[in-house]
Amino acid sequence: LNKDDVDTSGTSFLNGGALVFDDFIRNLIPSDSTSETANVTIDDLTNFSENQVARQETILPSSLVKSDRNVDAERILQDATRRLETMLNETSSALSPINIQSIFEQAGNVLDVERASKSTADLVSFGNKVLYEGLESLFLPKYASIKQINSDEQQLKIAKPSEFAVLAGAVYEDPVENSQSVNHSFVARGKAADVAWMVTDSVQDESDFLLDVKSRPVLVRTVAIRGYDASDEDVDRVRLLNMICTANSTTLGPLRVHEGMFSIARELLADIRPYIDWTSPNHKLVFTGHSIGGALSILLMAMLTVERGVKFVQKRVLRVYSFGSPPIFEHPEDIASTCTNCAILSSLGLENDIVYAYNQPWDPIVRLFTKIDPLYPLIDDIGDDGVTPWVNGPTRTLRPIVKAVLESWEDWPSYRDNVRYSLGQNYQHVGTHFILFPEPLRFLTDKLISANTAVPEIDSMVEISSMEILPALDEIFTLDVFLISYVAVAIRSFIHHFYPAYVGPFVEFAKEVQPRQVER
């Protein structure tokens, strides 16, 4: 990497003047060097990155470091998010993907592996593998279910699901306008158990949902369920949050499911039941939702199966789409899951492909209520004062922010005690899953240099089984090992879960595959 290669747009490398570009150069280039294009090694870059962790404390305003029970939690989050997002985006943009690629190519050309440290050799090998073989190469052959989407499946698994991603976002804002943008007629909307829902009608081609049927028009009624919306003041957000975190299991037919979600789903079904019953026998149904909305959509389908029988669901429900949703089902003890068989759906008599679940790989919510839940350790490691997080772990930049927020939240004690008791679960995903891959160079910069909070464009998409989705994400897109910046990972996690991360990028990716369908 040459000095001239580094993007110097803007004078500040880190927000607030904590680290400017000249500091970056001075740290990397030896003081006795007279060349304007002095070389920088991977070790130099790694050492530099590690040395900046402590310096990131300087971006926090002093008001966040001192505990003050009168501090407004919302103001703290807004101020901290603005500062941190600006800093992180400037930091990650300073090293362009081209420069990262150059690092690996040059290192691979000159590295004497026999004399180099094993870690450096492994790093170069890892980088070259991703650059030249793609992200899929990291999953093979260990994860047998992973596969690319064939051209004849793109309408079924990419283009059509993007339409229902729009509806999953429309229930958050502008439902009528956004529904009409994908040729759906708005029918109704409401709220039940502090969760918003909406219903639309559309005319669809049945072959867009099923590969083995002939093209024919069908009437489709879609039920979209909203996720948790912290901006909606018309619902009891604390009550909803406590219901989400009441994660003990309860019985639904042959299954054990998330107790709090089941309680919400019962109220939702009571509200939307007329919109199911008033349809004609030839009407088809689709459920869609983002975050807990997707999980509730799957649960509603399961409830209809238990209530009305598997034949009703097989005949009437075309598909359930979920986007960034947590698992809420226990694995049945008497049925084994395989790469082609989801035990949870099998116990209901349903096939894998009735559920299509889409996952941003850095989204922490798809790991919620599992053994790799990255959020539970915060609650599970609270200090004796009841508010200091991560007391037994290394010092985290986020600690004073989280502590100040918890101190100002009057409902925190009851929420904390509920979560400590019930949140640590081991629920399993269901159906057919898809991982939305970023461009390989973006993946390398995020994993090895500094996390970029911006949601990347989708470069490719792979299919994977519900049994292997969590182990694969935990291995390749690890969230609980913070090597560079705890703040970067936290801010990225929030942004990569919000519903816009699943709407805009997905729609743009679907547009890219549409011409291929026309050619076909």
PDB file of C-alpha atoms in Angstrom, residues 67-234:
ATOM      1  CA  SER A  67     -23.349   8.436  34.898  1.00  0.00           C
ATOM      2  CA  ASP A  68     -26.376  10.720  35.136  1.00  0.00           C
ATOM      3  CA  ARG A  69     -29.820   9.303  35.779  1.00  0.00           C
ATOM      4  CA  ASN A  70     -31.379  12.446  34.335  1.00  0.00           C
ATOM      5  CA  VAL A  71     -29.767  11.980  30.938  1.00  0.00           C
ATOM      6  CA  ASP A  72     -32.362  11.426  28.218  1.00  0.00           C
ATOM      7  CA  ALA A  73     -31.798   7.987  26.668  1.00  0.00           C
ATOM      8  CA  GLU A  74     -33.077   8.963  23.243  1.00  0.00           C
ATOM      9  CA  ARG A  75     -30.757  11.990  23.059  1.00  0.00           C
ATOM     10  CA  ILE A  76     -27.800   9.822  24.059  1.00  0.00           C
ATOM     11  CA  LEU A  77     -28.508   7.289  21.341  1.00  0.00           C
ATOM     12  CA  GLN A  78     -29.044   9.933  18.664  1.00  0.00           C
ATOM     13  CA  ASP A  79     -25.874  11.834  19.557  1.00  0.00           C
ATOM     14  CA  ALA A  80     -23.725   8.721  19.894  1.00  0.00           C
ATOM     15  CA  THR A  81     -25.072   7.175  16.694  1.00  0.00           C
ATOM     16  CA  ARG A  82     -24.416  10.350  14.704  1.00  0.00           C
ATOM     17  CA  ARG A  83     -20.838  10.668  15.958  1.00  0.00           C
ATOM     18  CA  LEU A  84     -19.985   7.001  15.630  1.00  0.00           C
ATOM     19  CA  GLU A  85     -21.541   6.456  12.216  1.00  0.00           C
ATOM     20  CA  THR A  86     -19.700   9.473  10.804  1.00  0.00           C
ATOM     21  CA  MET A  87     -16.404   8.291  12.249  1.00  0.00           C
ATOM     22  CA  LEU A  88     -16.799   4.715  11.067  1.00  0.00           C
ATOM     23  CA  ASN A  89     -17.819   5.584   7.525  1.00  0.00           C
ATOM     24  CA  GLU A  90     -14.866   7.957   7.175  1.00  0.00           C
ATOM     25  CA  THR A  91     -12.514   5.340   8.578  1.00  0.00           C
ATOM     26  CA  SER A  92     -13.649   2.472   6.371  1.00  0.00           C
ATOM     27  CA  SER A  93     -13.730   4.624   3.228  1.00  0.00           C
ATOM     28  CA  ALA A  94     -10.102   5.680   3.678  1.00  0.00           C
ATOM     29  CA  LEU A  95      -8.992   2.266   2.446  1.00  0.00           C
ATOM     30  CA  SER A  96     -10.693   1.500  -0.841  1.00  0.00           C
ATOM     31  CA  PRO A  97     -11.434  -2.086  -1.964  1.00  0.00           C
ATOM     32  CA  ILE A  98      -8.815  -1.673  -4.676  1.00  0.00           C
ATOM     33  CA  ASN A  99      -6.174  -0.972  -2.038  1.00  0.00           C
ATOM     34  CA  ILE A 100      -7.247  -3.990   0.003  1.00  0.00           C
ATOM     35  CA  GLN A 101      -6.992  -6.207  -3.074  1.00  0.00           C
ATOM     36  CA  SER A 102      -3.551  -4.763  -3.795  1.00  0.00           C
ATOM     37  CA  ILE A 103      -2.415  -5.662  -0.273  1.00  0.00           C
ATOM     38  CA  PHE A 104      -3.283  -9.317  -0.728  1.00  0.00           C
ATOM     39  CA  GLU A 105      -1.905  -9.562  -4.255  1.00  0.00           C
ATOM     40  CA  GLN A 106       1.437  -7.944  -3.351  1.00  0.00           C
ATOM     41  CA  ALA A 107       1.743  -9.948  -0.154  1.00  0.00           C
ATOM     42  CA  GLY A 108       1.030 -13.159  -2.004  1.00  0.00           C
ATOM     43  CA  ASN A 109       3.720 -12.370  -4.564  1.00  0.00           C
ATOM     44  CA  VAL A 110       6.539 -11.569  -2.154  1.00  0.00           C
ATOM     45  CA  LEU A 111       5.754 -13.596   0.952  1.00  0.00           C
ATOM     46  CA  ASP A 112       8.232 -16.305   1.874  1.00  0.00           C
ATOM     47  CA  VAL A 113       5.778 -18.598   3.648  1.00  0.00           C
ATOM     48  CA  GLU A 114       8.517 -20.690   5.259  1.00  0.00           C
ATOM     49  CA  ARG A 115       9.933 -17.693   7.079  1.00  0.00           C
ATOM     50  CA  ALA A 116       6.702 -15.780   7.646  1.00  0.00           C
ATOM     51  CA  SER A 117       4.558 -16.241  10.700  1.00  0.00           C
ATOM     52  CA  LYS A 118       1.735 -18.719  10.320  1.00  0.00           C
ATOM     53  CA  SER A 119      -0.868 -16.054  11.056  1.00  0.00           C
ATOM     54  CA  THR A 120       0.379 -13.833   8.246  1.00  0.00           C
ATOM     55  CA  ALA A 121       0.451 -16.718   5.795  1.00  0.00           C
ATOM     56  CA  ASP A 122      -3.050 -17.738   6.824  1.00  0.00           C
ATOM     57  CA  LEU A 123      -4.259 -14.168   6.407  1.00  0.00           C
ATOM     58  CA  VAL A 124      -2.921 -13.935   2.870  1.00  0.00           C
ATOM     59  CA  SER A 125      -4.347 -17.334   1.982  1.00  0.00           C
ATOM     60  CA  PHE A 126      -7.747 -16.354   3.401  1.00  0.00           C
ATOM     61  CA  GLY A 127      -7.801 -13.076   1.470  1.00  0.00           C
ATOM     62  CA  ASN A 128      -6.813 -14.648  -1.830  1.00  0.00           C
ATOM     63  CA  LYS A 129      -9.399 -17.406  -1.418  1.00  0.00           C
ATOM     64  CA  VAL A 130     -12.190 -14.873  -0.974  1.00  0.00           C
ATOM     65  CA  LEU A 131     -10.981 -12.640  -3.810  1.00  0.00           C
ATOM     66  CA  TYR A 132     -10.546 -15.325  -6.413  1.00  0.00           C
ATOM     67  CA  GLU A 133     -13.074 -17.994  -5.401  1.00  0.00           C
ATOM     68  CA  GLY A 134     -15.853 -15.894  -3.850  1.00  0.00           C
ATOM     69  CA  LEU A 135     -17.512 -16.003  -0.453  1.00  0.00           C
ATOM     70  CA  GLU A 136     -19.166 -19.311  -1.293  1.00  0.00           C
ATOM     71  CA  SER A 137     -15.729 -20.965  -1.087  1.00  0.00           C
ATOM     72  CA  LEU A 138     -15.618 -20.304   2.666  1.00  0.00           C
ATOM     73  CA  PHE A 139     -18.720 -22.464   3.193  1.00  0.00           C
ATOM     74  CA  LEU A 140     -17.718 -25.427   1.032  1.00  0.00           C
ATOM     75  CA  PRO A 141     -17.361 -28.331   1.551  1.00  0.00           C
ATOM     76  CA  LYS A 142     -18.188 -28.062   5.268  1.00  0.00           C
ATOM     77  CA  TYR A 143     -21.799 -26.948   4.750  1.00  0.00           C
ATOM     78  CA  ALA A 144     -23.322 -29.486   2.406  1.00  0.00           C
ATOM     79  CA  SER A 145     -26.641 -27.706   1.911  1.00  0.00           C
ATOM     80  CA  ILE A 146     -25.239 -24.465   0.527  1.00  0.00           C
ATOM     81  CA  LYS A 147     -25.828 -23.876  -3.168  1.00  0.00           C
ATOM     82  CA  GLN A 148     -26.033 -21.074  -5.657  1.00  0.00           C
ATOM     83  CA  ILE A 149     -29.343 -20.103  -7.222  1.00  0.00           C
ATOM     84  CA  ASN A 150     -29.740 -21.333 -10.797  1.00  0.00           C
ATOM     85  CA  SER A 151     -31.017 -19.057 -13.543  1.00  0.00           C
ATOM     86  CA  ASP A 152     -34.329 -20.934 -13.723  1.00  0.00           C
ATOM     87  CA  GLU A 153     -34.840 -20.307  -9.973  1.00  0.00           C
ATOM     88  CA  GLN A 154     -34.143 -16.572  -9.950  1.00  0.00           C
ATOM     89  CA  GLN A 155     -37.750 -15.520 -10.420  1.00  0.00           C
ATOM     90  CA  LEU A 156     -38.855 -17.912  -7.675  1.00  0.00           C
ATOM     91  CA  LYS A 157     -36.142 -17.147  -5.112  1.00  0.00           C
ATOM     92  CA  ILE A 158     -35.036 -13.589  -5.882  1.00  0.00           C
ATOM     93  CA  ALA A 159     -37.357 -11.505  -8.068  1.00  0.00           C
ATOM     94  CA  LYS A 160     -40.707 -12.512  -6.570  1.00  0.00           C
ATOM     95  CA  PRO A 161     -39.475 -12.445  -2.928  1.00  0.00           C
ATOM     96  CA  SER A 162     -38.213  -8.872  -3.472  1.00  0.00           C
ATOM     97  CA  GLU A 163     -41.838  -7.851  -4.057  1.00  0.00           C
ATOM     98  CA  PHE A 164     -42.800  -9.184  -0.644  1.00  0.00           C
ATOM     99  CA  ALA A 165     -39.754  -7.551   0.924  1.00  0.00           C
ATOM    100  CA  VAL A 166     -41.288  -4.241  -0.196  1.00  0.00           C
ATOM    101  CA  LEU A 167     -44.552  -5.185   1.543  1.00  0.00           C
ATOM    102  CA  ALA A 168     -42.651  -6.176   4.694  1.00  0.00           C
ATOM    103  CA  GLY A 169     -41.243  -2.639   4.674  1.00  0.00           C
ATOM    104  CA  ALA A 170     -44.530  -0.986   3.674  1.00  0.00           C
ATOM    105  CA  VAL A 171     -46.195  -1.970   6.945  1.00  0.00           C
ATOM    106  CA  TYR A 172     -43.699   0.360   8.690  1.00  0.00           C
ATOM    107  CA  GLU A 173     -44.496   3.458   6.619  1.00  0.00           C
ATOM    108  CA  ASP A 174     -46.592   4.611   3.648  1.00  0.00           C
ATOM    109  CA  PRO A 175     -48.487   1.305   3.360  1.00  0.00           C
ATOM    110  CA  VAL A 176     -50.878   2.371   0.608  1.00  0.00           C
ATOM    111  CA  GLU A 177     -48.278   3.996  -1.635  1.00  0.00           C
ATOM    112  CA  ASN A 178     -45.680   1.274  -1.175  1.00  0.00           C
ATOM    113  CA  SER A 179     -48.214  -1.509  -1.705  1.00  0.00           C
ATOM    114  CA  GLN A 180     -49.343   0.067  -4.953  1.00  0.00           C
ATOM    115  CA  SER A 181     -45.724   0.406  -6.092  1.00  0.00           C
ATOM    116  CA  VAL A 182     -45.604  -3.407  -6.434  1.00  0.00           C
ATOM    117  CA  ASN A 183     -49.117  -3.674  -7.903  1.00  0.00           C
ATOM    118  CA  HIS A 184     -50.904  -4.676  -4.722  1.00  0.00           C
ATOM    119  CA  SER A 185     -54.265  -3.215  -3.727  1.00  0.00           C
ATOM    120  CA  PHE A 186     -54.387  -2.063  -0.125  1.00  0.00           C
ATOM    121  CA  VAL A 187     -57.221  -3.750   1.792  1.00  0.00           C
ATOM    122  CA  ALA A 188     -56.861  -3.044   5.507  1.00  0.00           C
ATOM    123  CA  ARG A 189     -54.480  -2.429   8.366  1.00  0.00           C
ATOM    124  CA  GLY A 190     -54.590  -2.520  12.141  1.00  0.00           C
ATOM    125  CA  LYS A 191     -52.706  -3.273  15.344  1.00  0.00           C
ATOM    126  CA  ALA A 192     -52.970  -6.184  17.718  1.00  0.00           C
ATOM    127  CA  ALA A 193     -50.821  -6.865  20.789  1.00  0.00           C
ATOM    128  CA  ASP A 194     -48.841  -3.685  19.948  1.00  0.00           C
ATOM    129  CA  VAL A 195     -47.881  -5.105  16.522  1.00  0.00           C
ATOM    130  CA  ALA A 196     -49.033  -3.512  13.248  1.00  0.00           C
ATOM    131  CA  TRP A 197     -50.389  -5.570  10.349  1.00  0.00           C
ATOM    132  CA  MET A 198     -51.786  -4.900   6.894  1.00  0.00           C
ATOM    133  CA  VAL A 199     -53.612  -6.861   4.194  1.00  0.00           C
ATOM    134  CA  THR A 200     -53.289  -6.479   0.411  1.00  0.00           C
ATOM    135  CA  ASP A 201     -54.716  -8.173  -2.675  1.00  0.00           C
ATOM    136  CA  SER A 202     -52.950  -8.872  -5.962  1.00  0.00           C
ATOM    137  CA  VAL A 203     -53.102 -10.996  -9.081  1.00  0.00           C
ATOM    138  CA  GLN A 204     -50.096 -13.287  -9.313  1.00  0.00           C
ATOM    139  CA  ASP A 205     -48.707 -15.950 -11.615  1.00  0.00           C
ATOM    140  CA  GLU A 206     -48.741 -19.223  -9.690  1.00  0.00           C
ATOM    141  CA  SER A 207     -45.572 -20.375 -11.492  1.00  0.00           C
ATOM    142  CA  ASP A 208     -43.687 -17.566  -9.717  1.00  0.00           C
ATOM    143  CA  PHE A 209     -44.190 -19.510  -6.491  1.00  0.00           C
ATOM    144  CA  LEU A 210     -44.070 -23.118  -7.671  1.00  0.00           C
ATOM    145  CA  LEU A 211     -41.641 -24.472 -10.239  1.00  0.00           C
ATOM    146  CA  ASP A 212     -43.699 -27.526 -11.164  1.00  0.00           C
ATOM    147  CA  VAL A 213     -46.937 -25.770 -12.166  1.00  0.00           C
ATOM    148  CA  LYS A 214     -48.024 -24.138 -15.410  1.00  0.00           C
ATOM    149  CA  SER A 215     -48.333 -20.389 -15.680  1.00  0.00           C
ATOM    150  CA  ARG A 216     -51.803 -19.257 -14.621  1.00  0.00           C
ATOM    151  CA  PRO A 217     -53.202 -16.220 -12.803  1.00  0.00           C
ATOM    152  CA  VAL A 218     -54.309 -16.547  -9.173  1.00  0.00           C
ATOM    153  CA  LEU A 219     -55.780 -14.131  -6.653  1.00  0.00           C
ATOM    154  CA  VAL A 220     -53.429 -13.676  -3.708  1.00  0.00           C
ATOM    155  CA  ARG A 221     -54.204 -12.107  -0.345  1.00  0.00           C
ATOM    156  CA  THR A 222     -51.060 -11.049   1.513  1.00  0.00           C
ATOM    157  CA  VAL A 223     -50.789 -10.492   5.246  1.00  0.00           C
ATOM    158  CA  ALA A 224     -47.759  -8.370   6.240  1.00  0.00           C
ATOM    159  CA  ILE A 225     -46.674  -8.194   9.892  1.00  0.00           C
ATOM    160  CA  ARG A 226     -44.480  -5.392  11.221  1.00  0.00           C
ATOM    161  CA  GLY A 227     -41.449  -5.884  13.421  1.00  0.00           C
ATOM    162  CA  TYR A 228     -40.660  -3.917  16.571  1.00  0.00           C
ATOM    163  CA  ASP A 229     -40.908  -0.188  15.799  1.00  0.00           C
ATOM    164  CA  ALA A 230     -39.360   1.992  18.501  1.00  0.00           C
ATOM    165  CA  SER A 231     -40.708   5.136  16.814  1.00  0.00           C
ATOM    166  CA  ASP A 232     -44.395   4.161  17.150  1.00  0.00           C
ATOM    167  CA  GLU A 233     -45.734   6.025  20.172  1.00  0.00           C
ATOM    168  CA  ASP A 234     -49.249   4.605  19.697  1.00  0.00           C
TER     169      ASP A 234
END
